[in-house]
mmCIF file of C-alpha atoms in Angstrom:
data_model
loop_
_atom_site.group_PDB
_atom_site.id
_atom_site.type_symbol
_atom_site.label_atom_id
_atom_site.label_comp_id
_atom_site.label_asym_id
_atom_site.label_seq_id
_atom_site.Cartn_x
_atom_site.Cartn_y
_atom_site.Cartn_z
ATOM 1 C CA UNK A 28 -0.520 -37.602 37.938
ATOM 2 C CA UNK A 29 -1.479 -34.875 35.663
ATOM 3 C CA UNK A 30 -3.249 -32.008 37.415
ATOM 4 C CA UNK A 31 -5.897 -29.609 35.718
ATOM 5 C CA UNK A 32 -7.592 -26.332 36.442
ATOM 6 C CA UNK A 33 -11.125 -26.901 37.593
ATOM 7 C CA UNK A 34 -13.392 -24.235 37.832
ATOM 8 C CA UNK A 35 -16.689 -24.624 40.525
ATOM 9 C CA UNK A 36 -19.813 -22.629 41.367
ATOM 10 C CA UNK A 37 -19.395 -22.179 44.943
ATOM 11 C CA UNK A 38 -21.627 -20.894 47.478
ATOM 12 C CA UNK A 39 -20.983 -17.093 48.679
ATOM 13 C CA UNK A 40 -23.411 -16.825 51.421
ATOM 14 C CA UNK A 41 -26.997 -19.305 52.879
ATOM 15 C CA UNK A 42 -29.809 -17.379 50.829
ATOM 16 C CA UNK A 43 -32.742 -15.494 52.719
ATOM 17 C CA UNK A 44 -35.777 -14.654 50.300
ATOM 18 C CA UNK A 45 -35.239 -15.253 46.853
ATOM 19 C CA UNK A 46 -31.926 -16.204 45.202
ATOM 20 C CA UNK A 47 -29.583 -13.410 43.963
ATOM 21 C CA UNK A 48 -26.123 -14.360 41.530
ATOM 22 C CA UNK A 49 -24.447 -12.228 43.751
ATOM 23 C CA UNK A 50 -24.823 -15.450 47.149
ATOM 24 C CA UNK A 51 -22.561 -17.289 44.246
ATOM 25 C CA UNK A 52 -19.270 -17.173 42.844
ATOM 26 C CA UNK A 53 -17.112 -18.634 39.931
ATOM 27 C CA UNK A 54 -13.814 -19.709 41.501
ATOM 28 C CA UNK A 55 -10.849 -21.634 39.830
ATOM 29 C CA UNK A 56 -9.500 -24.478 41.481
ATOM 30 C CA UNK A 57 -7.494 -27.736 40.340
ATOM 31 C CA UNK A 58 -7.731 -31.517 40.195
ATOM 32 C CA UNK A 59 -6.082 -34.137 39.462
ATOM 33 C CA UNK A 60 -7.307 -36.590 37.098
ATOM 34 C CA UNK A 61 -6.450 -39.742 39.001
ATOM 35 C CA UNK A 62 -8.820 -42.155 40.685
ATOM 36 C CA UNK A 63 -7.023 -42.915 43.831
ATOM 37 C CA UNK A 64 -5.775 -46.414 44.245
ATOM 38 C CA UNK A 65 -8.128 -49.432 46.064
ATOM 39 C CA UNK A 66 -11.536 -46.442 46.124
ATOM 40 C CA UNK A 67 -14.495 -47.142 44.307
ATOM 41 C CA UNK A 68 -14.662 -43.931 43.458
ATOM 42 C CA UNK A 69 -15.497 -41.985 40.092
ATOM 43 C CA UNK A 70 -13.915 -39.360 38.329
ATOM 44 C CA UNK A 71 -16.271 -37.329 35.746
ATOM 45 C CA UNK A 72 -16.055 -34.524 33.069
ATOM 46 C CA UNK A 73 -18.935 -33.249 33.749
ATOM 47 C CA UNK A 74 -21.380 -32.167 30.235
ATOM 48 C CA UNK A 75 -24.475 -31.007 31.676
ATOM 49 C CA UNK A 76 -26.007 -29.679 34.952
ATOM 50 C CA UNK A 77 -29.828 -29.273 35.936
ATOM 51 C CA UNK A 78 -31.281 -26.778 37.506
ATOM 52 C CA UNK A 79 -34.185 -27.411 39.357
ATOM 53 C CA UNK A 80 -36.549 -25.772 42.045
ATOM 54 C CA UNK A 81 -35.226 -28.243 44.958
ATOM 55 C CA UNK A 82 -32.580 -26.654 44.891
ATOM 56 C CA UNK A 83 -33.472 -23.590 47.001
ATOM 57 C CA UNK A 84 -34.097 -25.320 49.808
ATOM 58 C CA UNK A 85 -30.563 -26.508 50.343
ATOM 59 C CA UNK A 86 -29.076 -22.460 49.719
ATOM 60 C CA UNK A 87 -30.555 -21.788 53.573
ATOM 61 C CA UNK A 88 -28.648 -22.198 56.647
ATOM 62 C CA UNK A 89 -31.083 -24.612 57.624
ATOM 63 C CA UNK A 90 -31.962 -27.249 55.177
ATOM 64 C CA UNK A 91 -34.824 -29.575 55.587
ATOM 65 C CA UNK A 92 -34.157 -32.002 52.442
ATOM 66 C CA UNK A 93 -32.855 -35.099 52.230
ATOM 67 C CA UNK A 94 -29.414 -33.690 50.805
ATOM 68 C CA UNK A 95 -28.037 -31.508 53.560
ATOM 69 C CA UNK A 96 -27.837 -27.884 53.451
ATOM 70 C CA UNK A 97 -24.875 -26.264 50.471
ATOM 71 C CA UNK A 98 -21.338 -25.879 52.459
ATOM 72 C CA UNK A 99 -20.533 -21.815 52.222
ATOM 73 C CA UNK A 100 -17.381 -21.737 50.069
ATOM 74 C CA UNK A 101 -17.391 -25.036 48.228
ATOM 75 C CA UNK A 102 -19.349 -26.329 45.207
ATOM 76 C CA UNK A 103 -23.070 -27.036 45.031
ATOM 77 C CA UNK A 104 -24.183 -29.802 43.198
ATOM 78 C CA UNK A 105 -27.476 -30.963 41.778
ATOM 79 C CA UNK A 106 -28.406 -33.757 38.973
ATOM 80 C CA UNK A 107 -26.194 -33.645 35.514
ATOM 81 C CA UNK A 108 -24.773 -35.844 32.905
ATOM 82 C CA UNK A 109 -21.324 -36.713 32.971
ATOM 83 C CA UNK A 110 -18.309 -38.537 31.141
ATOM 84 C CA UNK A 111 -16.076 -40.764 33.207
ATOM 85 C CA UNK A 112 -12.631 -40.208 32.826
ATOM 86 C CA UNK A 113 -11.704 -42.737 34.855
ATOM 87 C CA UNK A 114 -12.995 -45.340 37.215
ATOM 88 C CA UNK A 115 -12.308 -47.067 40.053
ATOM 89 C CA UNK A 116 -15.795 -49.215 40.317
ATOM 90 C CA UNK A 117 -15.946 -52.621 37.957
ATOM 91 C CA UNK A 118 -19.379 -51.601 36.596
ATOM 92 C CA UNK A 119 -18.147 -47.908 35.085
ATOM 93 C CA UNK A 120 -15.331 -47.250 32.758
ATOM 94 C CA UNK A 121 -13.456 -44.357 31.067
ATOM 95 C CA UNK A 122 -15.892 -43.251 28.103
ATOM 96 C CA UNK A 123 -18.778 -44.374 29.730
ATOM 97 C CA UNK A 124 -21.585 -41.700 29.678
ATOM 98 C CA UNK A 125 -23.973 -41.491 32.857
ATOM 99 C CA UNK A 126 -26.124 -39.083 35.104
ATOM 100 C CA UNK A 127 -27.003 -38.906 38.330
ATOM 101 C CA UNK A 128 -25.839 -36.391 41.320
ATOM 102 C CA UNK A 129 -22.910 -34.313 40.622
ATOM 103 C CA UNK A 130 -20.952 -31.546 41.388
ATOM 104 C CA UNK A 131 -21.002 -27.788 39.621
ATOM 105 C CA UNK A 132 -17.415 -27.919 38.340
ATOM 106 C CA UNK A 133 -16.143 -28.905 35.046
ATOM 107 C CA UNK A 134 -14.177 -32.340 36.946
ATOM 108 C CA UNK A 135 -15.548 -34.091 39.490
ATOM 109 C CA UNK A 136 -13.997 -36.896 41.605
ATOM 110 C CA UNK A 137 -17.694 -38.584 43.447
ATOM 111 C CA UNK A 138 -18.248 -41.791 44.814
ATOM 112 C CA UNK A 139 -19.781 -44.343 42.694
ATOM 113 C CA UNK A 140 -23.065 -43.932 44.669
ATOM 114 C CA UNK A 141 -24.085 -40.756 43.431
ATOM 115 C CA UNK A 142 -23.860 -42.119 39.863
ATOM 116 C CA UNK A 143 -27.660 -43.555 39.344
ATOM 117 C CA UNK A 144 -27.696 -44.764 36.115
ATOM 118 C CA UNK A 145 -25.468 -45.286 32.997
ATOM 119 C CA UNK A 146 -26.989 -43.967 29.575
ATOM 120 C CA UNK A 147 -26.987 -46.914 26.856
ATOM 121 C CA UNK A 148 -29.504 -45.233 24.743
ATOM 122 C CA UNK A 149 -27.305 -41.638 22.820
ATOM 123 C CA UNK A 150 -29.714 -41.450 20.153
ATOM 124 C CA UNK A 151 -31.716 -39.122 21.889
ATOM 125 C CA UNK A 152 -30.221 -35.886 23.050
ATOM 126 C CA UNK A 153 -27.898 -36.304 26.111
ATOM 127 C CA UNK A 154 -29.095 -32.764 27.357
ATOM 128 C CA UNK A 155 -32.729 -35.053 27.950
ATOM 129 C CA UNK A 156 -31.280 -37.268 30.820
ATOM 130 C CA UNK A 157 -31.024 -33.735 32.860
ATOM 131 C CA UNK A 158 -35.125 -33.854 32.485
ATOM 132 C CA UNK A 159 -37.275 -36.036 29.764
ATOM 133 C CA UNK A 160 -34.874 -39.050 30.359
ATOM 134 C CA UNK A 161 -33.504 -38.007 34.044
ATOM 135 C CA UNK A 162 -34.779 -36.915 37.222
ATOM 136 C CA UNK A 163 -38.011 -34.674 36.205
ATOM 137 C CA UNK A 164 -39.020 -37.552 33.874
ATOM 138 C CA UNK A 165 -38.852 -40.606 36.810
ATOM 139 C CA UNK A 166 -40.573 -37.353 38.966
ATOM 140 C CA UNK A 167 -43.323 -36.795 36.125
ATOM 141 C CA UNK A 168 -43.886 -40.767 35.694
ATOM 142 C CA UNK A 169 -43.761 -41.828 39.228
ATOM 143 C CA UNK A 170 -46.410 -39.150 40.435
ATOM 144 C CA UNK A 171 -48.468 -39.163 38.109
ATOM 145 C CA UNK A 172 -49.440 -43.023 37.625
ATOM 146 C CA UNK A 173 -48.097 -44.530 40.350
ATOM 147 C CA UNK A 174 -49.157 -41.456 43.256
ATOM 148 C CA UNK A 175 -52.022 -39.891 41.208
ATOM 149 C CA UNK A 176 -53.413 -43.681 40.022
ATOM 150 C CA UNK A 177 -55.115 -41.525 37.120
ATOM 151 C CA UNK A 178 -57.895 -42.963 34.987
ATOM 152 C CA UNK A 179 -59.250 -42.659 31.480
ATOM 153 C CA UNK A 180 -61.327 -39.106 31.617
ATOM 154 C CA UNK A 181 -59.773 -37.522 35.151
ATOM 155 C CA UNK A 182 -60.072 -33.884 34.827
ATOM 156 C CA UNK A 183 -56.621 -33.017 35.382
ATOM 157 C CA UNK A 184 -54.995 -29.986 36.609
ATOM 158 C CA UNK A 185 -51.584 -29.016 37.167
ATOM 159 C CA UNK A 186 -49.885 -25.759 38.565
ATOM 160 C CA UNK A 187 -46.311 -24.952 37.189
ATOM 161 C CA UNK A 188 -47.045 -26.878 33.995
ATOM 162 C CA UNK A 189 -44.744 -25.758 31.472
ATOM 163 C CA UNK A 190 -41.822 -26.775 34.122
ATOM 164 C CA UNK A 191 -39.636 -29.476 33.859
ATOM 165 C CA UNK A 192 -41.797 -31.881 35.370
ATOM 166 C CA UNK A 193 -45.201 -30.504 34.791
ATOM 167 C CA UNK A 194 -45.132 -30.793 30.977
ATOM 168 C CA UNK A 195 -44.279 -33.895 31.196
ATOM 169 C CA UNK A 196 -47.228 -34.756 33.471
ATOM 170 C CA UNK A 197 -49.739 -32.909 31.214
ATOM 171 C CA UNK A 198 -48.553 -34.794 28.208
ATOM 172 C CA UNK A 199 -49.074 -38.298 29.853
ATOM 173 C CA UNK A 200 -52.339 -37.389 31.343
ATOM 174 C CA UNK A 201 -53.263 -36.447 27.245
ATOM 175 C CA UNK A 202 -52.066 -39.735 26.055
ATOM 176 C CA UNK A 203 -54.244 -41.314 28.816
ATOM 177 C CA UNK A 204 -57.512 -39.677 27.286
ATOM 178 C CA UNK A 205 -57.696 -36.996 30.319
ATOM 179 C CA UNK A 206 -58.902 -33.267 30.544
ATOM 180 C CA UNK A 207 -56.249 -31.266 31.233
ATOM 181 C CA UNK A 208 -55.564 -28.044 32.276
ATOM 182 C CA UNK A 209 -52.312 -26.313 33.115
ATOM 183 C CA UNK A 210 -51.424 -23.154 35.038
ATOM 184 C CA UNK A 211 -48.228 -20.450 33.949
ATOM 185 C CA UNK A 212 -46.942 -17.278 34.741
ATOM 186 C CA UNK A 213 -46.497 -15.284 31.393
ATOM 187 C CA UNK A 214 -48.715 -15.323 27.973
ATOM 188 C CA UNK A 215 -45.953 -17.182 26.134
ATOM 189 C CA UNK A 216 -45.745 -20.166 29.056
ATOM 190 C CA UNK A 217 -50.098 -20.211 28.484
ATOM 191 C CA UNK A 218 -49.489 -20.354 24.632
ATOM 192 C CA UNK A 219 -46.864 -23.126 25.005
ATOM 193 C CA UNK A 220 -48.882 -25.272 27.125
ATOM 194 C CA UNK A 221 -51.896 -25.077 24.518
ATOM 195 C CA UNK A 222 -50.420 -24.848 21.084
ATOM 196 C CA UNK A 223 -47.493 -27.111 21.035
ATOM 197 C CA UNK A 224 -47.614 -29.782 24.082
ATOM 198 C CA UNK A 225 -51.545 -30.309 23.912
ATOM 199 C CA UNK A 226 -53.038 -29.249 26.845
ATOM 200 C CA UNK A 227 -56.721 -28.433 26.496
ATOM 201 C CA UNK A 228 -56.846 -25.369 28.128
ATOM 202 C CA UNK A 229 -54.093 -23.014 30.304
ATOM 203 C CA UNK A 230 -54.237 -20.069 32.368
ATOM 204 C CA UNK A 231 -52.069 -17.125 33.426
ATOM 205 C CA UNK A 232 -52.306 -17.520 37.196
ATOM 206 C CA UNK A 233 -50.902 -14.036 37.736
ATOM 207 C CA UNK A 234 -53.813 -12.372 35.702
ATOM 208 C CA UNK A 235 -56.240 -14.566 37.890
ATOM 209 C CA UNK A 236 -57.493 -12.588 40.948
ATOM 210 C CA UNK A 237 -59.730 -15.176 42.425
ATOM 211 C CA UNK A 238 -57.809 -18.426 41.741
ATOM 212 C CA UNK A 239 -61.359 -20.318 42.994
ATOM 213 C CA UNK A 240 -63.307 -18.542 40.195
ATOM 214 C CA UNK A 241 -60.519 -19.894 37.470
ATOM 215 C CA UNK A 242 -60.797 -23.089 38.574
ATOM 216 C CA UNK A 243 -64.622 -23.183 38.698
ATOM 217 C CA UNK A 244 -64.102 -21.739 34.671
ATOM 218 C CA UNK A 245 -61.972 -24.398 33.867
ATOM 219 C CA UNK A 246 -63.194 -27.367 35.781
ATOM 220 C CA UNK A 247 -67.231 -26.728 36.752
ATOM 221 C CA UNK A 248 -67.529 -30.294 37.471
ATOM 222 C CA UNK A 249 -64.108 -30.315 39.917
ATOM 223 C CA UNK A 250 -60.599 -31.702 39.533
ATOM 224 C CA UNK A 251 -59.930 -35.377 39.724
ATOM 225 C CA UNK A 252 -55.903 -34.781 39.996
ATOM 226 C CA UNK A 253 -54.169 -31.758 40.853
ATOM 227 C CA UNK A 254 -50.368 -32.648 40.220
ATOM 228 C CA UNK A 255 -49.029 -30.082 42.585
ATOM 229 C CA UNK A 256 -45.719 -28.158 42.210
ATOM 230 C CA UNK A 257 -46.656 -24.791 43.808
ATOM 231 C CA UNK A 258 -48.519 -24.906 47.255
ATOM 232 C CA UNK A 259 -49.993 -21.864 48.968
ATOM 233 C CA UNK A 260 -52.860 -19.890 47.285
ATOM 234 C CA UNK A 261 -52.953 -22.708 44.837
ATOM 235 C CA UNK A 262 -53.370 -25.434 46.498
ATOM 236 C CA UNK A 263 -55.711 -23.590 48.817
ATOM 237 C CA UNK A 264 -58.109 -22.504 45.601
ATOM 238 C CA UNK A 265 -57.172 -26.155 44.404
ATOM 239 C CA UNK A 266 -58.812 -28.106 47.984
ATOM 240 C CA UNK A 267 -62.121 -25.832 47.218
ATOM 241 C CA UNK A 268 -62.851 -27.423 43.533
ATOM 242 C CA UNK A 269 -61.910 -31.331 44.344
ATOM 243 C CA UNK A 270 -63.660 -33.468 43.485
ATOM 244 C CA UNK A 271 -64.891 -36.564 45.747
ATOM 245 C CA UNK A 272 -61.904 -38.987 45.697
ATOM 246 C CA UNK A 273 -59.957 -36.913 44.081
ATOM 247 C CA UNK A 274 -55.746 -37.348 44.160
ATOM 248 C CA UNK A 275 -52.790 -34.877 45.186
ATOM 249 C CA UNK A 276 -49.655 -36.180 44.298
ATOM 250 C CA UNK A 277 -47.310 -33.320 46.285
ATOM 251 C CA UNK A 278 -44.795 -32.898 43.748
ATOM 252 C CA UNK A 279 -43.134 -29.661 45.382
ATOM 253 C CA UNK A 280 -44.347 -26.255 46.708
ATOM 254 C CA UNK A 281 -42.292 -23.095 44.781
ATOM 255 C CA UNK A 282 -44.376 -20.540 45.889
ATOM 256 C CA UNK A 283 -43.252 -21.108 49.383
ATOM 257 C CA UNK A 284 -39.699 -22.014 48.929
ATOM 258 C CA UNK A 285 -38.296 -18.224 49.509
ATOM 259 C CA UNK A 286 -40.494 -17.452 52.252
ATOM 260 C CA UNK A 287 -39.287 -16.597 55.391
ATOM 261 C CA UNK A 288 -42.612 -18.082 57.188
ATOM 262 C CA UNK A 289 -44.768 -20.530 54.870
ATOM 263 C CA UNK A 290 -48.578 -19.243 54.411
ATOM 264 C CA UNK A 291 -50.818 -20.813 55.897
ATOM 265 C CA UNK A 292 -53.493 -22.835 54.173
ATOM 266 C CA UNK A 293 -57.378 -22.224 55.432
ATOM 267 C CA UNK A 294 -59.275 -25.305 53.423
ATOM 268 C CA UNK A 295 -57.845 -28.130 54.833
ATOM 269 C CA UNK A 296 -61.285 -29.854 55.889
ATOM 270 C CA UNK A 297 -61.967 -30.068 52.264
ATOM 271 C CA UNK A 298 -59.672 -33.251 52.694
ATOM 272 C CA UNK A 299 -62.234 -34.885 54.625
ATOM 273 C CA UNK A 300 -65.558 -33.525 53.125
ATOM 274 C CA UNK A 301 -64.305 -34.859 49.743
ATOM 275 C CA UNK A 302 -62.041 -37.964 51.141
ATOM 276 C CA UNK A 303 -59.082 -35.921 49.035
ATOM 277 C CA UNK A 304 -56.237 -38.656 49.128
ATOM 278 C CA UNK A 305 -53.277 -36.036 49.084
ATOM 279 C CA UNK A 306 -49.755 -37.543 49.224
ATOM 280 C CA UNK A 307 -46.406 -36.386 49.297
ATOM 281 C CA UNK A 308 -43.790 -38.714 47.177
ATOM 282 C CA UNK A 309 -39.843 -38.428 46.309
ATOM 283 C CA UNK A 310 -38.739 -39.743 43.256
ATOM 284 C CA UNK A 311 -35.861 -41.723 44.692
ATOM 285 C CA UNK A 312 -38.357 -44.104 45.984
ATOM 286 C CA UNK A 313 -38.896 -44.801 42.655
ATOM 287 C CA UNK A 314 -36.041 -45.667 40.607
ATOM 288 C CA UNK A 315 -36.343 -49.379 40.670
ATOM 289 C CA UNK A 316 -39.092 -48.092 37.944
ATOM 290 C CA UNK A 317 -36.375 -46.495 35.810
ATOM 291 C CA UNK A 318 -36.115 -49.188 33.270
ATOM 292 C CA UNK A 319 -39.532 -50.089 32.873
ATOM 293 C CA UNK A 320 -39.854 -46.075 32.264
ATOM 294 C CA UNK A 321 -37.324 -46.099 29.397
ATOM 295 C CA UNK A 322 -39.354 -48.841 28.086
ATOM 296 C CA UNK A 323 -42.923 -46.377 27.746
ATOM 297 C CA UNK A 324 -40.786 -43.255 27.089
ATOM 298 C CA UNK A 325 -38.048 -43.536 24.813
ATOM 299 C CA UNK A 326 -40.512 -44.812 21.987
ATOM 300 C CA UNK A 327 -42.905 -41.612 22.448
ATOM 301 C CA UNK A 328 -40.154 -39.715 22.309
ATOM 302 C CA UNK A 329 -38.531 -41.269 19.160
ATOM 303 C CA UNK A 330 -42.106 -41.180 17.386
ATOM 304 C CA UNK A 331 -42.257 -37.492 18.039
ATOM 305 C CA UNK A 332 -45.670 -37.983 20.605
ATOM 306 C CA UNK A 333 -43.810 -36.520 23.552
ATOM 307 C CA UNK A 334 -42.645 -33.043 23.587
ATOM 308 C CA UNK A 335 -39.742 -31.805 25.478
ATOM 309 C CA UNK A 336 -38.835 -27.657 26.053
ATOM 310 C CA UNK A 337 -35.284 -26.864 27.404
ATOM 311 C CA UNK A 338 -34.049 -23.371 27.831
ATOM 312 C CA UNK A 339 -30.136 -23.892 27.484
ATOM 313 C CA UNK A 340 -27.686 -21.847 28.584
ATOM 314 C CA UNK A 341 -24.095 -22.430 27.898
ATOM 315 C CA UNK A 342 -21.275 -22.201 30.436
ATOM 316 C CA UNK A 343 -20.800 -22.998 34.020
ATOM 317 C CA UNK A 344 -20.107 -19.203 34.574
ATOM 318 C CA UNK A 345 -23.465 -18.646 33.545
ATOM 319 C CA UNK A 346 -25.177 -21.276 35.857
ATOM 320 C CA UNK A 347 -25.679 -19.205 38.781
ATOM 321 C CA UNK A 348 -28.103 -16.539 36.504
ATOM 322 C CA UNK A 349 -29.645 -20.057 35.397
ATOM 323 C CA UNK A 350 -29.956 -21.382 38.623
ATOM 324 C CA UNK A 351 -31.665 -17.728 40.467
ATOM 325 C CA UNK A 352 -33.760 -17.495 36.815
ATOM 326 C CA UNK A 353 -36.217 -20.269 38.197
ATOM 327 C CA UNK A 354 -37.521 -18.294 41.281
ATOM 328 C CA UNK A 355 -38.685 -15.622 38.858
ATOM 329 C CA UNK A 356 -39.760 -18.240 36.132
ATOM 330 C CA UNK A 357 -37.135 -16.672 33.872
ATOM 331 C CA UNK A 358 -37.047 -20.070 32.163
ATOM 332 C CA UNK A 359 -38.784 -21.363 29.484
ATOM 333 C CA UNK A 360 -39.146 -24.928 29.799
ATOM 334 C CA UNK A 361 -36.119 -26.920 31.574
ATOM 335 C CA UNK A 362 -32.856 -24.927 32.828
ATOM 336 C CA UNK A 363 -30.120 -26.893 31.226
ATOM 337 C CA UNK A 364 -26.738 -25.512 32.223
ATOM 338 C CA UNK A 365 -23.895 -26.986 29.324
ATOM 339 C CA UNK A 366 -20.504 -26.608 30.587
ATOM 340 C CA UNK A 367 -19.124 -29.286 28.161
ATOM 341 C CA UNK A 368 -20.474 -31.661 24.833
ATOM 342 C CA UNK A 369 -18.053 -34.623 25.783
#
């Protein structure tokens, strides 16, 4: 058996209001690169991690996901892309490249389970199957068309849009011959959203002191779909400017996720005035659609019709700054932590 150091991003301490590096640490530890004997187990160099807003929810002492709350002193782990070194299940082997839910460390030793898929296609950045081709992409797909059943001409709005999963969202709504409209929180996000992924209009959400007025700017005949990654003020402005039979696809709720008590929101009875159809979804409910999504994707993607924007950072000691940076919107398009490129 041949034993290797293996360094991890551990949890320090459960989080209360918004992430800090200092509730993580960088610790050194060892494995060793053996698949024990008769297990169908998996053992992975892991390439690349994602970060993504879910995330928070499992740094409190109480964790309401379907994950389980982080274990104080031992690695988190989140979705990534990974190498198998070697294998103990008939349908991986060594060299085979797949991603699904692993472990912040450089070597991971998982059960075959938490692989979900093996990547056949490498002519695309591998990076993508932490977002475009991973996760955010089944997230972006699965909401919007099969939760947000969006037709030809919606007027389309849709909060945290230069995110991982909301330009994605925007970009499909586009190619379906929607209005679209995205909200960000700096100048450069609002520029992004409108110059280089398409979006007809975008709006700087922190600038906006009367989020109702914006939307009644932007959408004087109402929203059709609201793709909704924020929650609170939002999606309180959001209920006031639906339109009748209009869709929520409940993507995720940032705003409220380092809150120590959620706000409250007032315009719930526009649900039934306007029959608002509002639905929550999780993308694992959706991966028997993975294939026939790498079937409408990976040919946008190759023509150059779909636009992807990662903000990479290289290291695992730098994926706790990576991590924290969301909360703040540090990033610019999806956190991609690289700790290794096979």
């Amino acid at each position: 058996m041949v034993g290797v150091k293996n360094k991890q991003v551990v949890l320090k301490e459960y989080v209360s209001g918004l992430p800090k590096e200092s509730n993580f640490q960088l610790v050194e530890g060892s494995i060793e690169l053996k698949v024990p004997e008769g297990s169908n187990q998996i053992l992975l160099k892991n390439l690349y991690l994602s970060c993504d807003p879910y995330q928070r929810i499992m740094m409190s002492k109480t964790d309401v996901s379907k994950f389980g709350a982080y274990t104080l002193g031992a690695p988190i782990h989140g979705y990534g892309v990974a190498k198998v070194v070697e294998s103990g299940h008939p349908d991986y082997k060594k060299g085979d490249l797949v991603w699904g839910y692993v472990i912040w460390e450089e070597y991971s030793l998982v059960p075959s389970t938490q692989i979900h898929f093996k990547i056949e296609n490498t002519d695309v950045p591998l990076s993508y199957y932490t977002g475009i081709l991973g996760m955010p992409g089944m997230t972006a797909y699965a909401g919007f068309y099969e939760i947000g059943s969006p037709k030809k001409e919606d007027r389309v709005f849709i909060s945290a849009a230069s995110g991982a999963v909301g330009q994605l969202v925007g970009q499909f709504a586009k190619h379906l011959g929607c209005y679209v409209v995205g909200s960000a929180g700096s100048k450069e996000k609002v520029d992004l959203l409108k110059n280089k992924l398409g979006f007809d209009e975008a709006f700087n959400y922190k600038e906006e002191p009367d989020l109702d007025a914006a939307l009644k700017r932007y959408f004087p005949e109402g929203i059709d779909l609201y793709f909704e990654n924020v929650g609170g003020k939002t999606l309180d402005a959001v209920l006031l400017n639906m339109r009748i039979h209009g869709r929520i696809p409940v993507c995720g709720m940032i705003s409220q996720y380092n809150l120590d008590r959620p706000e409250g929101i007032t315009n719930l009875a526009q649900i039934i005035l306007r029959r608002i159809r509002m639905q929550g979804f999780s993308v694992h409910d959706h991966y028997h659609l993975y294939p026939k999504f790498l079937e409408f994707i990976l040919p946008l993607i190759k023509q150059g019709k779909m636009i992807y924007v990662e903000d990479v950072v290289e290291g695992l000691e730098n994926g706790p700054a990576a991590l924290v940076g969301l909360y703040t919107g540090r990033n610019f398009g999806k956190q991609v932590v690289v700790i290794a490129r096979e």
